[in-house]
Amino acid sequence: MKIKWRNENLRMELKMNILDYVNSSENISISNLADYTNQEYLLVAAVVDELIDEGLIPSKSFVNNVKW
């Protein structure tokens, strides 16, 4: 899923927060990340998918991986 971001800084901040959380936790879920970042589930899922596609995080780390 491709999202057009109005605020590119928000996208980058969300990416960094997700990477920080993933590096310090195991078996991460999209809902945990949404709670941690205080963002909507859909936005978090889209950024996680983007990070997986970029090879920055492994998909095996996610309990309920969502692929768009």
N, CA and C atoms as an extended XYZ file, in Angstrom:
204
Properties=species:S:1:pos:R:3:atomname:S:1:resname:S:1:resid:I:1 pbc="F F F"
N         0.850       -1.180        0.000 N   MET     1
C         0.000        0.000        0.000 CA  MET     1
C         0.888        1.233        0.000 C   MET     1
N         0.607        2.138       -0.859 N   LYS     2
C         1.377        3.367       -0.972 CA  LYS     2
C         0.540        4.508       -0.410 C   LYS     2
N         1.107        5.239        0.527 N   ILE     3
C         0.418        6.369        1.143 CA  ILE     3
C         1.131        7.653        0.736 C   ILE     3
N         0.366        8.650        0.347 N   LYS     4
C         0.938        9.964        0.056 CA  LYS     4
C         0.948       10.747        1.371 C   LYS     4
N         2.128       11.089        1.817 N   TRP     5
C         2.295       11.769        3.091 CA  TRP     5
C         2.271       13.278        2.892 C   TRP     5
N         1.477       13.953        3.689 N   ARG     6
C         1.472       15.423        3.666 CA  ARG     6
C         2.685       15.961        4.410 C   ARG     6
N         3.064       15.233        5.446 N   ASN     7
C         4.169       15.668        6.289 CA  ASN     7
C         5.254       14.595        6.250 C   ASN     7
N         6.264       14.823        5.444 N   GLU     8
C         7.358       13.857        5.299 CA  GLU     8
C         8.144       13.702        6.608 C   GLU     8
N         8.188       14.753        7.407 N   ASN     9
C         8.875       14.672        8.697 CA  ASN     9
C         8.187       13.683        9.623 C   ASN     9
N         6.866       13.634        9.597 N   LEU    10
C         6.124       12.673       10.407 CA  LEU    10
C         6.474       11.247        9.983 C   LEU    10
N         6.557       11.013        8.699 N   ARG    11
C         6.902        9.688        8.178 CA  ARG    11
C         8.292        9.274        8.656 C   ARG    11
N         9.249       10.180        8.560 N   MET    12
C        10.616        9.868        8.994 CA  MET    12
C        10.686        9.655       10.503 C   MET    12
N         9.968       10.453       11.264 N   GLU    13
C         9.939       10.288       12.716 CA  GLU    13
C         9.314        8.947       13.083 C   GLU    13
N         8.254        8.585       12.396 N   LEU    14
C         7.593        7.309       12.637 CA  LEU    14
C         8.525        6.153       12.306 C   LEU    14
N         9.250        6.257       11.198 N   LYS    15
C        10.228        5.232       10.824 CA  LYS    15
C        11.278        5.065       11.920 C   LYS    15
N        11.809        6.177       12.404 N   MET    16
C        12.853        6.115       13.428 CA  MET    16
C        12.320        5.525       14.731 C   MET    16
N        11.115        5.903       15.124 N   ASN    17
C        10.519        5.349       16.337 CA  ASN    17
C        10.282        3.851       16.208 C   ASN    17
N         9.828        3.423       15.048 N   ILE    18
C         9.593        1.993       14.824 CA  ILE    18
C        10.910        1.234       14.856 C   ILE    18
N        11.931        1.755       14.192 N   LEU    19
C        13.237        1.097       14.206 CA  LEU    19
C        13.795        1.014       15.621 C   LEU    19
N        13.623        2.060       16.398 N   ASP    20
C        14.078        2.057       17.786 CA  ASP    20
C        13.367        0.970       18.586 C   ASP    20
N        12.060        0.878       18.431 N   TYR    21
C        11.271       -0.118       19.160 CA  TYR    21
C        11.631       -1.532       18.727 C   TYR    21
N        11.785       -1.740       17.430 N   VAL    22
C        12.110       -3.067       16.900 CA  VAL    22
C        13.480       -3.528       17.399 C   VAL    22
N        14.429       -2.613       17.487 N   ASN    23
C        15.767       -2.976       17.944 CA  ASN    23
C        15.820       -3.333       19.420 C   ASN    23
N        14.848       -2.888       20.196 N   SER    24
C        14.866       -3.157       21.626 CA  SER    24
C        13.849       -4.211       22.052 C   SER    24
N        13.095       -4.770       21.112 N   SER    25
C        12.052       -5.730       21.464 CA  SER    25
C        12.090       -6.931       20.528 C   SER    25
N        11.462       -8.011       20.966 N   GLU    26
C        11.289       -9.185       20.117 CA  GLU    26
C         9.795       -9.463       19.968 C   GLU    26
N         9.432      -10.133       18.894 N   ASN    27
C         8.032      -10.478       18.629 CA  ASN    27
C         7.117       -9.264       18.720 C   ASN    27
N         7.371       -8.327       17.884 N   ILE    28
C         6.636       -7.069       17.853 CA  ILE    28
C         5.343       -7.243       17.070 C   ILE    28
N         4.304       -6.546       17.488 N   SER    29
C         3.052       -6.549       16.732 CA  SER    29
C         2.760       -5.134       16.257 C   SER    29
N         1.982       -5.059       15.212 N   ILE    30
C         1.594       -3.752       14.671 CA  ILE    30
C         0.815       -2.967       15.720 C   ILE    30
N        -0.050       -3.627       16.456 N   SER    31
C        -0.840       -2.921       17.472 CA  SER    31
C         0.054       -2.383       18.589 C   SER    31
N         1.101       -3.126       18.985 N   ASN    32
C         2.042       -2.609       19.985 CA  ASN    32
C         2.774       -1.375       19.461 C   ASN    32
N         3.173       -1.432       18.203 N   LEU    33
C         3.843       -0.280       17.607 CA  LEU    33
C         2.914        0.919       17.507 C   LEU    33
N         1.664        0.696       17.189 N   ALA    34
C         0.694        1.793       17.114 CA  ALA    34
C         0.527        2.445       18.485 C   ALA    34
N         0.480        1.624       19.525 N   ASP    35
C         0.393        2.163       20.885 CA  ASP    35
C         1.669        2.924       21.252 C   ASP    35
N         2.816        2.346       20.922 N   TYR    36
C         4.101        2.951       21.254 CA  TYR    36
C         4.289        4.299       20.555 C   TYR    36
N         3.924        4.376       19.290 N   THR    37
C         4.121        5.604       18.520 CA  THR    37
C         2.948        6.571       18.617 C   THR    37
N         1.845        6.109       19.183 N   ASN    38
C         0.632        6.923       19.310 CA  ASN    38
C         0.128        7.373       17.936 C   ASN    38
N         0.196        6.438       16.974 N   GLN    39
C        -0.273        6.710       15.619 CA  GLN    39
C        -1.318        5.674       15.230 C   GLN    39
N        -2.021        5.948       14.169 N   GLU    40
C        -3.046        5.046       13.675 CA  GLU    40
C        -2.430        3.738       13.178 C   GLU    40
N        -3.153        2.662       13.410 N   TYR    41
C        -2.733        1.322       13.025 CA  TYR    41
C        -2.363        1.261       11.542 C   TYR    41
N        -3.161        1.846       10.694 N   LEU    42
C        -2.929        1.811        9.248 CA  LEU    42
C        -1.619        2.502        8.863 C   LEU    42
N        -1.329        3.644        9.468 N   LEU    43
C        -0.083        4.345        9.173 CA  LEU    43
C         1.125        3.533        9.623 C   LEU    43
N         1.038        2.959       10.803 N   VAL    44
C         2.127        2.145       11.316 CA  VAL    44
C         2.348        0.927       10.427 C   VAL    44
N         1.264        0.279       10.031 N   ALA    45
C         1.371       -0.895        9.162 CA  ALA    45
C         2.009       -0.540        7.829 C   ALA    45
N         1.674        0.606        7.277 N   ALA    46
C         2.246        1.032        6.001 CA  ALA    46
C         3.740        1.303        6.137 C   ALA    46
N         4.145        1.939        7.224 N   VAL    47
C         5.563        2.231        7.429 CA  VAL    47
C         6.337        0.945        7.713 C   VAL    47
N         5.762        0.040        8.477 N   VAL    48
C         6.413       -1.250        8.736 CA  VAL    48
C         6.611       -2.003        7.430 C   VAL    48
N         5.602       -2.016        6.599 N   ASP    49
C         5.713       -2.678        5.296 CA  ASP    49
C         6.836       -2.055        4.473 C   ASP    49
N         6.931       -0.741        4.502 N   GLU    50
C         7.987       -0.033        3.784 CA  GLU    50
C         9.367       -0.411        4.329 C   GLU    50
N         9.490       -0.485        5.655 N   LEU    51
C        10.765       -0.850        6.268 CA  LEU    51
C        11.155       -2.293        5.952 C   LEU    51
N        10.179       -3.177        5.894 N   ILE    52
C        10.446       -4.568        5.526 CA  ILE    52
C        10.914       -4.634        4.079 C   ILE    52
N        10.236       -3.911        3.200 N   ASP    53
C        10.624       -3.889        1.786 CA  ASP    53
C        12.034       -3.327        1.589 C   ASP    53
N        12.419       -2.369        2.422 N   GLU    54
C        13.747       -1.773        2.337 CA  GLU    54
C        14.807       -2.666        2.976 C   GLU    54
N        14.384       -3.722        3.661 N   GLY    55
C        15.317       -4.637        4.304 CA  GLY    55
C        15.860       -4.133        5.629 C   GLY    55
N        15.226       -3.114        6.204 N   LEU    56
C        15.700       -2.556        7.459 CA  LEU    56
C        15.230       -3.333        8.682 C   LEU    56
N        14.116       -4.042        8.549 N   ILE    57
C        13.647       -4.919        9.622 CA  ILE    57
C        13.175       -6.233        9.008 C   ILE    57
N        13.411       -7.338        9.706 N   PRO    58
C        12.973       -8.638        9.187 CA  PRO    58
C        11.495       -8.873        9.476 C   PRO    58
N        10.799       -9.430        8.527 N   SER    59
C         9.369       -9.688        8.725 CA  SER    59
C         9.137      -10.758        9.781 C   SER    59
N        10.116      -11.625       10.012 N   LYS    60
C         9.951      -12.691       11.005 CA  LYS    60
C         9.858      -12.148       12.435 C   LYS    60
N        10.195      -10.870       12.644 N   SER    61
C        10.125      -10.258       13.963 CA  SER    61
C         8.695       -9.968       14.394 C   SER    61
N         7.763       -9.961       13.432 N   PHE    62
C         6.406       -9.534       13.715 CA  PHE    62
C         5.471      -10.698       13.995 C   PHE    62
N         4.687      -10.553       15.042 N   VAL    63
C         3.711      -11.571       15.419 CA  VAL    63
C         2.589      -11.598       14.402 C   VAL    63
N         2.072      -10.439       14.050 N   ASN    64
C         0.974      -10.358       13.095 CA  ASN    64
C         1.359       -9.442       11.939 C   ASN    64
N         2.278       -9.911       11.137 N   ASN    65
C         2.777       -9.119       10.014 CA  ASN    65
C         1.671       -8.882        8.996 C   ASN    65
N         1.560       -7.649        8.566 N   VAL    66
C         0.555       -7.273        7.569 CA  VAL    66
C         1.274       -6.937        6.287 C   VAL    66
N         0.933       -7.589        5.211 N   LYS    67
C         1.530       -7.313        3.913 CA  LYS    67
C         0.446       -6.744        3.020 C   LYS    67
N         0.676       -5.569        2.480 N   TRP    68
C        -0.332       -4.913        1.644 CA  TRP    68
C        -0.139       -5.302        0.219 C   TRP    68
